Backbone as CSV, one residue per row, in Angstrom:
resi,resn,N_x,N_y,N_z,CA_x,CA_y,CA_z,C_x,C_y,C_z
1,MET,-7.129,-15.071,-6.881,-6.359,-13.839,-7.052,-4.894,-14.185,-7.302
2,ARG,-4.300,-13.507,-8.232,-2.890,-13.741,-8.559,-2.084,-12.493,-8.223
3,ILE,-0.968,-12.677,-7.545,-0.040,-11.582,-7.276,1.202,-11.820,-8.129
4,ARG,1.583,-10.809,-8.897,2.775,-10.934,-9.734,3.534,-9.615,-9.732
5,SER,4.772,-9.681,-10.191,5.558,-8.463,-10.344,4.956,-7.598,-11.451
6,ALA,5.024,-6.295,-11.254,4.479,-5.375,-12.252,5.298,-5.421,-13.529
7,ARG,4.620,-5.187,-14.647,5.278,-5.063,-15.949,5.256,-3.597,-16.367
8,ARG,6.125,-3.249,-17.269,6.147,-1.859,-17.740,4.799,-1.463,-18.335
9,SER,4.153,-2.402,-19.004,2.857,-2.103,-19.636,1.747,-1.869,-18.618
10,ASP,1.988,-2.216,-17.347,0.988,-2.009,-16.298,0.975,-0.584,-15.762
11,LEU,2.052,0.157,-15.937,2.258,1.345,-15.120,1.197,2.416,-15.307
12,ARG,0.758,2.647,-16.529,-0.313,3.642,-16.714,-1.617,3.163,-16.074
13,LEU,-1.844,1.866,-16.076,-3.023,1.328,-15.402,-2.930,1.557,-13.893
14,LEU,-1.724,1.471,-13.341,-1.552,1.712,-11.908,-1.875,3.167,-11.580
15,GLN,-1.520,4.069,-12.467,-1.896,5.471,-12.256,-3.414,5.628,-12.274
16,ASP,-4.093,4.915,-13.171,-5.552,4.976,-13.221,-6.163,4.438,-11.924
17,ILE,-5.595,3.345,-11.416,-6.071,2.791,-10.147,-5.900,3.818,-9.032
18,GLU,-4.768,4.501,-9.038,-4.500,5.490,-7.987,-5.511,6.633,-8.032
19,ARG,-5.821,7.106,-9.217,-6.815,8.188,-9.338,-8.182,7.719,-8.823
20,ALA,-8.581,6.515,-9.231,-9.875,5.990,-8.794,-9.892,5.757,-7.287
21,ALA,-8.764,5.293,-6.748,-8.680,5.003,-5.318,-8.781,6.268,-4.476
22,GLY,-8.456,7.407,-5.042,-8.543,8.655,-4.296,-9.954,9.175,-4.143
23,GLU,-10.859,8.751,-5.007,-12.202,9.330,-5.009,-12.974,9.150,-3.700
24,PRO,-12.869,8.000,-3.007,-13.605,7.874,-1.747,-13.238,8.923,-0.703
25,PHE,-12.036,9.492,-0.774,-11.657,10.535,0.180,-12.514,11.786,0.000
26,ARG,-13.032,11.976,-1.202,-13.843,13.152,-1.469,-15.114,13.145,-0.609
27,THR,-15.626,11.954,-0.322,-16.832,11.857,0.496,-16.581,12.288,1.934
28,LEU,-15.302,12.323,2.351,-14.945,12.753,3.699,-14.498,14.207,3.727
29,GLY,-14.632,14.892,2.603,-14.182,16.279,2.530,-12.689,16.425,2.349
30,MET,-11.983,15.345,2.034,-10.527,15.374,1.870,-10.203,15.537,0.383
31,HIS,-10.602,16.675,-0.156,-10.521,16.875,-1.601,-9.077,16.920,-2.101
32,SER,-8.182,17.467,-1.327,-6.789,17.548,-1.789,-6.167,16.158,-1.899
33,VAL,-6.596,15.233,-1.064,-6.122,13.855,-1.173,-6.718,13.215,-2.429
34,ALA,-8.014,13.426,-2.635,-8.665,12.868,-3.819,-8.046,13.398,-5.104
35,ASP,-7.603,14.662,-5.074,-7.074,15.301,-6.277,-5.567,15.123,-6.436
36,ASP,-4.930,14.480,-5.486,-3.476,14.333,-5.554,-3.077,13.528,-6.788
37,ASP,-1.990,13.926,-7.429,-1.525,13.211,-8.617,-1.044,11.804,-8.250
38,PRO,-1.215,10.841,-9.139,-0.672,9.496,-8.895,0.845,9.527,-8.992
39,PRO,1.513,8.495,-8.503,2.968,8.429,-8.661,3.354,8.565,-10.130
40,PRO,4.368,9.360,-10.453,4.762,9.508,-11.861,5.306,8.201,-12.429
41,LEU,5.253,8.103,-13.751,5.671,6.867,-14.408,7.123,6.526,-14.121
42,ASP,7.996,7.543,-14.058,9.402,7.222,-13.827,9.621,6.665,-12.428
43,LEU,8.832,7.117,-11.455,8.948,6.566,-10.104,8.442,5.126,-10.080
44,LEU,7.288,4.879,-10.695,6.780,3.516,-10.757,7.751,2.598,-11.485
45,GLU,8.363,3.099,-12.542,9.341,2.295,-13.277,10.550,1.971,-12.419
46,SER,10.974,2.910,-11.584,12.121,2.642,-10.705,11.783,1.534,-9.709
47,TYR,10.560,1.533,-9.201,10.152,0.447,-8.302,10.062,-0.868,-9.065
48,ARG,9.536,-0.814,-10.275,9.421,-2.045,-11.063,10.779,-2.645,-11.346
49,ARG,11.716,-1.800,-11.757,13.056,-2.284,-12.084,13.766,-2.831,-10.853
50,ALA,13.462,-2.273,-9.695,14.078,-2.748,-8.448,13.390,-3.999,-7.904
51,GLY,12.288,-4.428,-8.556,11.566,-5.607,-8.089,10.745,-5.349,-6.854
52,ARG,10.278,-4.102,-6.694,9.526,-3.753,-5.488,8.149,-3.167,-5.845
53,CYS,7.573,-3.640,-6.930,6.225,-3.242,-7.330,5.466,-4.499,-7.729
54,TRP,4.360,-4.758,-7.039,3.562,-5.954,-7.286,2.131,-5.557,-7.605
55,VAL,1.467,-6.377,-8.408,0.074,-6.123,-8.759,-0.762,-7.355,-8.457
56,ALA,-2.055,-7.119,-8.231,-3.025,-8.196,-8.037,-3.919,-8.258,-9.261
57,THR,-4.124,-9.440,-9.786,-5.005,-9.642,-10.931,-5.947,-10.805,-10.641
58,ASP,-7.002,-10.879,-11.414,-7.947,-11.988,-11.294,-8.046,-12.664,-12.651
59,PRO,-7.279,-13.737,-12.864,-7.264,-14.392,-14.185,-8.630,-14.911,-14.614
60,LEU,-9.553,-15.123,-13.665,-10.864,-15.671,-14.007,-11.868,-14.592,-14.377
61,ALA,-11.513,-13.322,-14.144,-12.429,-12.230,-14.451,-12.314,-11.842,-15.916
62,THR,-13.294,-11.076,-16.396,-13.252,-10.628,-17.782,-12.056,-9.714,-18.030
63,SER,-11.542,-9.085,-16.948,-10.367,-8.219,-17.088,-9.088,-9.024,-17.267
64,GLY,-9.159,-10.349,-17.024,-8.002,-11.202,-17.227,-6.834,-10.827,-16.351
65,ASP,-5.710,-10.508,-16.982,-4.477,-10.222,-16.235,-4.323,-8.729,-15.944
66,ARG,-5.369,-7.966,-16.095,-5.314,-6.535,-15.840,-5.209,-6.286,-14.328
67,PRO,-4.295,-5.412,-13.881,-4.161,-5.142,-12.446,-5.441,-4.555,-11.858
68,LEU,-5.797,-5.056,-10.677,-6.910,-4.525,-9.902,-6.423,-3.748,-8.682
69,GLY,-5.176,-3.953,-8.331,-4.556,-3.258,-7.210,-3.054,-3.398,-7.315
70,TYR,-2.338,-2.574,-6.557,-0.880,-2.650,-6.605,-0.302,-2.165,-5.285
71,VAL,0.957,-2.516,-5.078,1.693,-2.050,-3.904,3.145,-1.809,-4.297
72,ILE,3.726,-0.750,-3.744,5.155,-0.507,-3.873,5.722,-0.362,-2.469
73,ALA,6.962,-0.770,-2.266,7.515,-0.791,-0.919,9.020,-0.557,-0.956
74,ASP,9.539,-0.052,0.169,10.969,0.219,0.340,11.464,-0.395,1.640
75,PRO,12.699,-0.900,1.679,13.286,-1.269,2.968,13.634,0.000,3.745
76,VAL,13.135,0.098,4.962,13.384,1.261,5.818,13.683,0.775,7.230
77,ASP,14.907,0.954,7.657,15.301,0.653,9.043,14.924,-0.761,9.466
78,GLY,15.239,-1.729,8.622,15.021,-3.127,8.980,13.616,-3.641,8.763
79,ALA,12.739,-2.800,8.192,11.368,-3.214,7.884,11.085,-2.939,6.417
80,LEU,10.063,-3.591,5.888,9.620,-3.294,4.531,8.486,-2.282,4.657
81,HIS,8.739,-1.074,4.190,7.784,0.021,4.360,6.883,0.106,3.139
82,ILE,5.582,0.049,3.373,4.600,0.143,2.296,4.477,1.613,1.914
83,GLU,5.047,1.945,0.793,5.026,3.334,0.331,3.668,3.694,-0.266
84,GLN,3.072,2.762,-0.967,1.785,3.017,-1.614,1.078,1.689,-1.802
85,ILE,-0.214,1.666,-1.485,-1.025,0.493,-1.819,-2.403,1.005,-2.195
86,SER,-2.895,0.577,-3.335,-4.187,1.041,-3.833,-4.914,-0.095,-4.530
87,VAL,-6.238,-0.071,-4.391,-7.101,-1.057,-5.039,-8.181,-0.296,-5.801
88,ASP,-8.452,-0.732,-7.003,-9.524,-0.124,-7.786,-10.844,-0.290,-7.040
89,PRO,-11.594,0.788,-6.835,-12.859,0.662,-6.108,-13.829,-0.362,-6.701
90,VAL,-13.750,-0.615,-7.994,-14.655,-1.610,-8.579,-14.343,-3.017,-8.067
91,ALA,-13.161,-3.207,-7.501,-12.759,-4.516,-6.980,-12.636,-4.502,-5.460
92,ALA,-13.218,-3.495,-4.805,-13.129,-3.399,-3.350,-13.873,-4.540,-2.677
93,ARG,-13.536,-4.764,-1.405,-14.190,-5.778,-0.562,-13.969,-7.195,-1.064
94,ARG,-12.864,-7.404,-1.753,-12.532,-8.760,-2.210,-11.234,-9.258,-1.576
95,GLY,-10.720,-8.527,-0.603,-9.499,-8.956,0.074,-8.233,-8.700,-0.708
96,ILE,-8.299,-7.863,-1.737,-7.127,-7.646,-2.585,-6.022,-6.926,-1.816
97,GLY,-6.383,-5.876,-1.076,-5.365,-5.167,-0.312,-4.679,-6.073,0.685
98,ARG,-5.464,-6.874,1.375,-4.874,-7.783,2.363,-3.993,-8.832,1.693
99,THR,-4.408,-9.318,0.537,-3.600,-10.312,-0.172,-2.252,-9.723,-0.587
100,LEU,-2.256,-8.477,-1.059,-0.995,-7.822,-1.407,-0.102,-7.670,-0.176
101,ILE,-0.688,-7.269,0.937,0.099,-7.094,2.162,0.621,-8.434,2.657
102,ASP,-0.196,-9.472,2.577,0.271,-10.790,2.996,1.431,-11.275,2.130
103,ARG,1.422,-10.909,0.850,2.555,-11.290,0.008,3.827,-10.589,0.481
104,LEU,3.728,-9.311,0.841,4.895,-8.617,1.375,5.374,-9.277,2.660
105,ALA,4.438,-9.695,3.498,4.805,-10.352,4.750,5.531,-11.668,4.498
106,THR,5.240,-12.294,3.380,5.922,-13.521,2.998,7.330,-13.243,2.486
107,LEU,7.490,-12.166,1.735,8.763,-11.880,1.091,9.769,-11.204,2.020
108,ALA,9.292,-10.365,2.913,10.190,-9.514,3.690,11.220,-10.284,4.515
109,PRO,10.837,-11.342,5.255,11.852,-12.019,6.072,12.992,-12.599,5.251
110,GLY,12.715,-13.016,4.026,13.777,-13.525,3.168,14.789,-12.468,2.784
111,GLN,14.452,-11.202,2.976,15.372,-10.087,2.729,15.973,-9.562,4.034
112,GLY,15.777,-10.327,5.115,16.305,-9.916,6.405,15.502,-8.823,7.080
113,LEU,14.262,-8.623,6.660,13.401,-7.572,7.213,12.405,-8.206,8.180
114,THR,12.203,-7.577,9.318,11.475,-8.207,10.414,10.057,-7.682,10.606
115,ALA,9.639,-6.721,9.795,8.313,-6.132,9.990,7.862,-5.450,8.717
116,LEU,6.582,-5.136,8.661,6.018,-4.224,7.666,5.657,-2.933,8.388
117,THR,5.890,-1.804,7.742,5.469,-0.523,8.304,4.712,0.263,7.244
118,LEU,3.956,1.233,7.705,3.251,2.137,6.808,2.847,3.382,7.587
119,THR,2.470,4.412,6.864,1.859,5.594,7.471,0.488,5.766,6.843
120,THR,-0.455,6.270,7.618,-1.829,6.312,7.132,-2.648,7.287,7.967
121,PHE,-3.840,7.593,7.510,-4.742,8.460,8.254,-5.383,7.678,9.394
122,SER,-5.374,8.252,10.569,-5.863,7.527,11.744,-7.375,7.415,11.789
123,ASP,-8.106,8.360,11.197,-9.552,8.394,11.348,-10.334,7.987,10.104
124,VAL,-9.650,7.662,9.026,-10.337,7.212,7.803,-10.652,5.724,7.957
125,PRO,-11.907,5.316,7.843,-12.279,3.927,8.150,-11.468,2.875,7.411
126,TRP,-11.115,3.147,6.151,-10.371,2.141,5.386,-8.860,2.357,5.478
127,ASN,-8.428,3.179,6.391,-6.996,3.344,6.655,-6.642,2.688,7.988
128,ALA,-6.276,3.446,9.018,-5.770,2.853,10.259,-6.702,1.795,10.864
129,PRO,-8.024,2.027,10.958,-8.873,0.968,11.534,-8.786,-0.347,10.766
130,TYR,-8.687,-0.247,9.439,-8.546,-1.458,8.620,-7.219,-2.155,8.895
131,TYR,-6.134,-1.391,8.956,-4.822,-2.010,9.166,-4.707,-2.639,10.548
132,ARG,-5.390,-2.077,11.535,-5.418,-2.727,12.850,-6.028,-4.123,12.738
133,ARG,-7.070,-4.243,11.958,-7.747,-5.532,11.838,-6.880,-6.587,11.180
134,ILE,-5.885,-6.181,10.424,-5.034,-7.184,9.750,-3.635,-7.226,10.363
135,GLY,-3.536,-6.821,11.631,-2.315,-7.104,12.378,-1.347,-5.970,12.597
136,PHE,-1.656,-4.763,12.152,-0.778,-3.619,12.394,-1.145,-2.954,13.717
137,ARG,-0.163,-2.316,14.324,-0.411,-1.524,15.524,0.182,-0.132,15.323
138,VAL,-0.394,0.843,16.012,0.089,2.215,15.932,1.377,2.345,16.749
139,LEU,2.373,2.973,16.178,3.632,3.220,16.877,3.556,4.517,17.667
140,HIS,4.045,4.475,18.902,4.167,5.691,19.690,5.334,6.516,19.156
141,GLU,5.325,7.774,19.442,6.374,8.672,18.942,7.761,8.159,19.283
142,ARG,7.936,7.627,20.489,9.257,7.165,20.917,9.719,5.928,20.153
143,GLU,8.789,5.257,19.466,9.129,4.042,18.726,9.525,4.327,17.284
144,LEU,9.367,5.542,16.819,9.648,5.847,15.427,11.143,5.789,15.163
145,THR,11.504,5.160,14.054,12.896,5.132,13.637,13.224,6.414,12.875
146,ASP,14.506,6.614,12.625,14.903,7.811,11.876,14.249,7.840,10.500
147,GLY,14.181,6.669,9.860,13.579,6.615,8.537,12.105,6.976,8.552
148,LEU,11.385,6.497,9.550,9.963,6.819,9.646,9.762,8.302,9.964
149,ARG,10.633,8.867,10.776,10.530,10.302,11.059,10.750,11.118,9.775
150,THR,11.666,10.666,8.954,11.909,11.357,7.687,10.678,11.285,6.793
151,ILE,10.076,10.108,6.708,8.870,9.937,5.892,7.752,10.831,6.404
152,ARG,7.565,10.874,7.712,6.521,11.722,8.271,6.791,13.204,7.986
153,GLY,8.056,13.589,8.003,8.381,14.968,7.670,8.035,15.302,6.236
154,GLU,8.300,14.370,5.324,7.966,14.585,3.919,6.448,14.678,3.735
155,GLU,5.718,13.872,4.484,4.261,13.923,4.393,3.727,15.271,4.883
156,ALA,4.320,15.748,5.964,3.889,17.045,6.493,4.122,18.147,5.460
157,GLN,5.258,18.101,4.771,5.540,19.094,3.731,4.553,18.974,2.580
158,HIS,4.058,17.782,2.368,3.091,17.532,1.297,1.675,17.974,1.693
159,GLY,1.480,18.358,2.950,0.190,18.843,3.404,-0.734,17.804,3.997
160,LEU,-0.216,16.591,4.196,-1.093,15.523,4.681,-1.428,15.652,6.155
161,ASP,-0.669,16.438,6.898,-0.954,16.572,8.320,-2.154,17.469,8.608
162,ARG,-2.874,17.865,7.594,-4.156,18.545,7.822,-5.118,17.606,8.526
163,TRP,-4.882,16.296,8.406,-5.702,15.285,9.061,-4.776,14.384,9.878
164,PRO,-5.246,13.863,11.015,-4.372,13.046,11.872,-3.808,11.835,11.135
165,ARG,-2.505,11.638,11.304,-1.824,10.509,10.683,-1.028,9.752,11.723
166,VAL,-0.793,8.478,11.435,-0.029,7.630,12.341,0.929,6.768,11.541
167,CYS,1.972,6.294,12.215,2.829,5.231,11.695,2.357,3.921,12.316
168,MET,2.364,2.869,11.522,1.919,1.561,12.002,2.948,0.502,11.639
169,ARG,2.935,-0.587,12.408,3.919,-1.655,12.225,3.238,-3.004,12.418
170,ARG,3.642,-3.971,11.612,3.207,-5.370,11.763,4.457,-6.228,11.838
171,ASP,4.733,-6.763,13.009,5.900,-7.627,13.179,5.663,-8.951,12.473
172,LEU,6.739,-9.513,11.939,6.638,-10.737,11.153,7.296,-11.893,11.878
173,LEU,6.693,-13.058,11.758,7.257,-14.246,12.371,8.355,-14.817,11.482
174,PRO,9.443,-15.310,12.067,10.513,-15.898,11.248,10.011,-16.995,10.332
175,ALA,8.982,-17.732,10.754,8.469,-18.835,9.929,7.946,-18.357,8.593
176,GLN,7.556,-17.076,8.519,7.007,-16.582,7.264,8.065,-16.510,6.166
177,SER,9.335,-16.570,6.534,10.396,-16.422,5.538,10.506,-17.622,4.624
178,SER,9.978,-18.760,5.037,10.153,-19.968,4.229,8.975,-20.265,3.320
179,ALA,7.996,-19.371,3.285,6.769,-19.676,2.559,6.910,-19.546,1.054
180,LEU,7.021,-18.324,0.538,6.989,-18.121,-0.911,8.172,-17.306,-1.373
181,ALA,8.639,-17.603,-2.574,9.675,-16.783,-3.194,9.005,-15.664,-3.963
182,PRO,9.787,-14.583,-4.309,9.177,-13.444,-4.998,8.945,-13.688,-6.480
183,THR,8.130,-14.726,-6.753,7.782,-15.025,-8.133,6.271,-15.057,-8.236
184,PRO,5.717,-14.852,-9.427,4.261,-14.862,-9.555,3.674,-16.166,-9.049
185,ALA,2.596,-16.064,-8.290,1.947,-17.244,-7.751,0.540,-16.872,-7.344
186,SER,-0.253,-17.881,-7.154,-1.610,-17.625,-6.691,-1.573,-17.438,-5.193
187,ALA,-2.323,-16.475,-4.700,-2.429,-16.241,-3.270,-3.828,-16.604,-2.838
188,SER,-3.921,-17.268,-1.677,-5.246,-17.615,-1.189,-6.000,-16.361,-0.807
189,LYS,-7.288,-16.359,-1.040,-8.086,-15.163,-0.808,-8.400,-15.038,0.671
190,PRO,-8.005,-13.936,1.319,-8.314,-13.744,2.723,-9.730,-13.209,2.893
191,ALA,-10.140,-13.128,4.146,-11.461,-12.578,4.422,-11.522,-11.129,3.999
192,SER,-12.633,-10.728,3.389,-12.785,-9.349,2.948,-13.001,-8.446,4.137
193,ALA,-12.451,-7.243,4.069,-12.674,-6.252,5.110,-13.987,-5.544,4.845
194,PRO,-14.680,-5.104,5.889,-15.951,-4.440,5.686,-15.821,-3.040,5.131
195,ALA,-14.627,-2.456,5.214,-14.425,-1.111,4.689,-13.758,-1.195,3.329
196,PRO,-13.908,-0.158,2.485,-13.297,-0.187,1.151,-11.795,-0.318,1.232
197,GLU,-11.188,-1.030,0.261,-9.746,-1.132,0.173,-9.287,-0.281,-0.983
198,SER,-9.681,0.955,-1.005,-9.469,1.770,-2.198,-8.493,2.908,-1.992
199,ALA,-7.887,3.002,-0.813,-7.025,4.152,-0.553,-5.577,3.734,-0.525
200,SER,-4.727,4.602,-1.009,-3.310,4.355,-0.879,-2.902,4.664,0.537
201,VAL,-1.698,4.232,0.893,-1.332,4.299,2.286,-0.407,5.450,2.614
202,ALA,0.639,5.629,1.875,1.674,6.515,2.366,2.184,7.438,1.305
203,VAL,2.977,8.415,1.715,3.540,9.353,0.771,5.028,9.210,0.823
204,SER,5.654,9.352,-0.122,5.831,10.367,-1.113,4.645,10.521,-2.030
205,GLY,3.708,9.729,-2.037,2.470,9.983,-2.735,1.401,10.270,-1.718
206,ALA,0.254,9.654,-1.817,-0.815,9.925,-0.865,-1.048,8.730,0.021
207,PRO,-1.746,8.849,1.110,-1.881,7.801,2.114,-2.753,6.649,1.792
């Protein structure tokens, strides 16, 4: 699996991944999540230009360098906040989501950021239960920073609080800062999760 910075030519493909990634929510009766629009192109372009949009590709597959998953992130209160992460369902259970998150964990300390954070649905199997398995913990209300409270407020306005949601955090070890620079490189494939890696995590888009 290769993780690289997104290109402008990738952005419409990322929207397609987002639409496909929403479909599993339909099986849980979460139709409004499944039908939510993908991030608009201008928003994705702003992340790309800022160097905060990464994609996962499989150079050995017939799809070649075509993105199979992507992540966008923002610095929020000393942590790198995962705004959106999605994997094409056709490539689920291959550790792509975890590989993208591990790349963020490698990059964040070099930017002076000490953790990864995200917001997600607490009861969706491939959301909070999955993130617990890869090192995230649920934050108590008293632990939320101002930035996370703002994000949660925006999600509530978007209607996502129809289902239980949580903020989660993964603290990073200082040693992780010396591993990789933010340049395209091959990432070792982690163990696949038993649940689909097809859902996005957080809003301003969907979780």
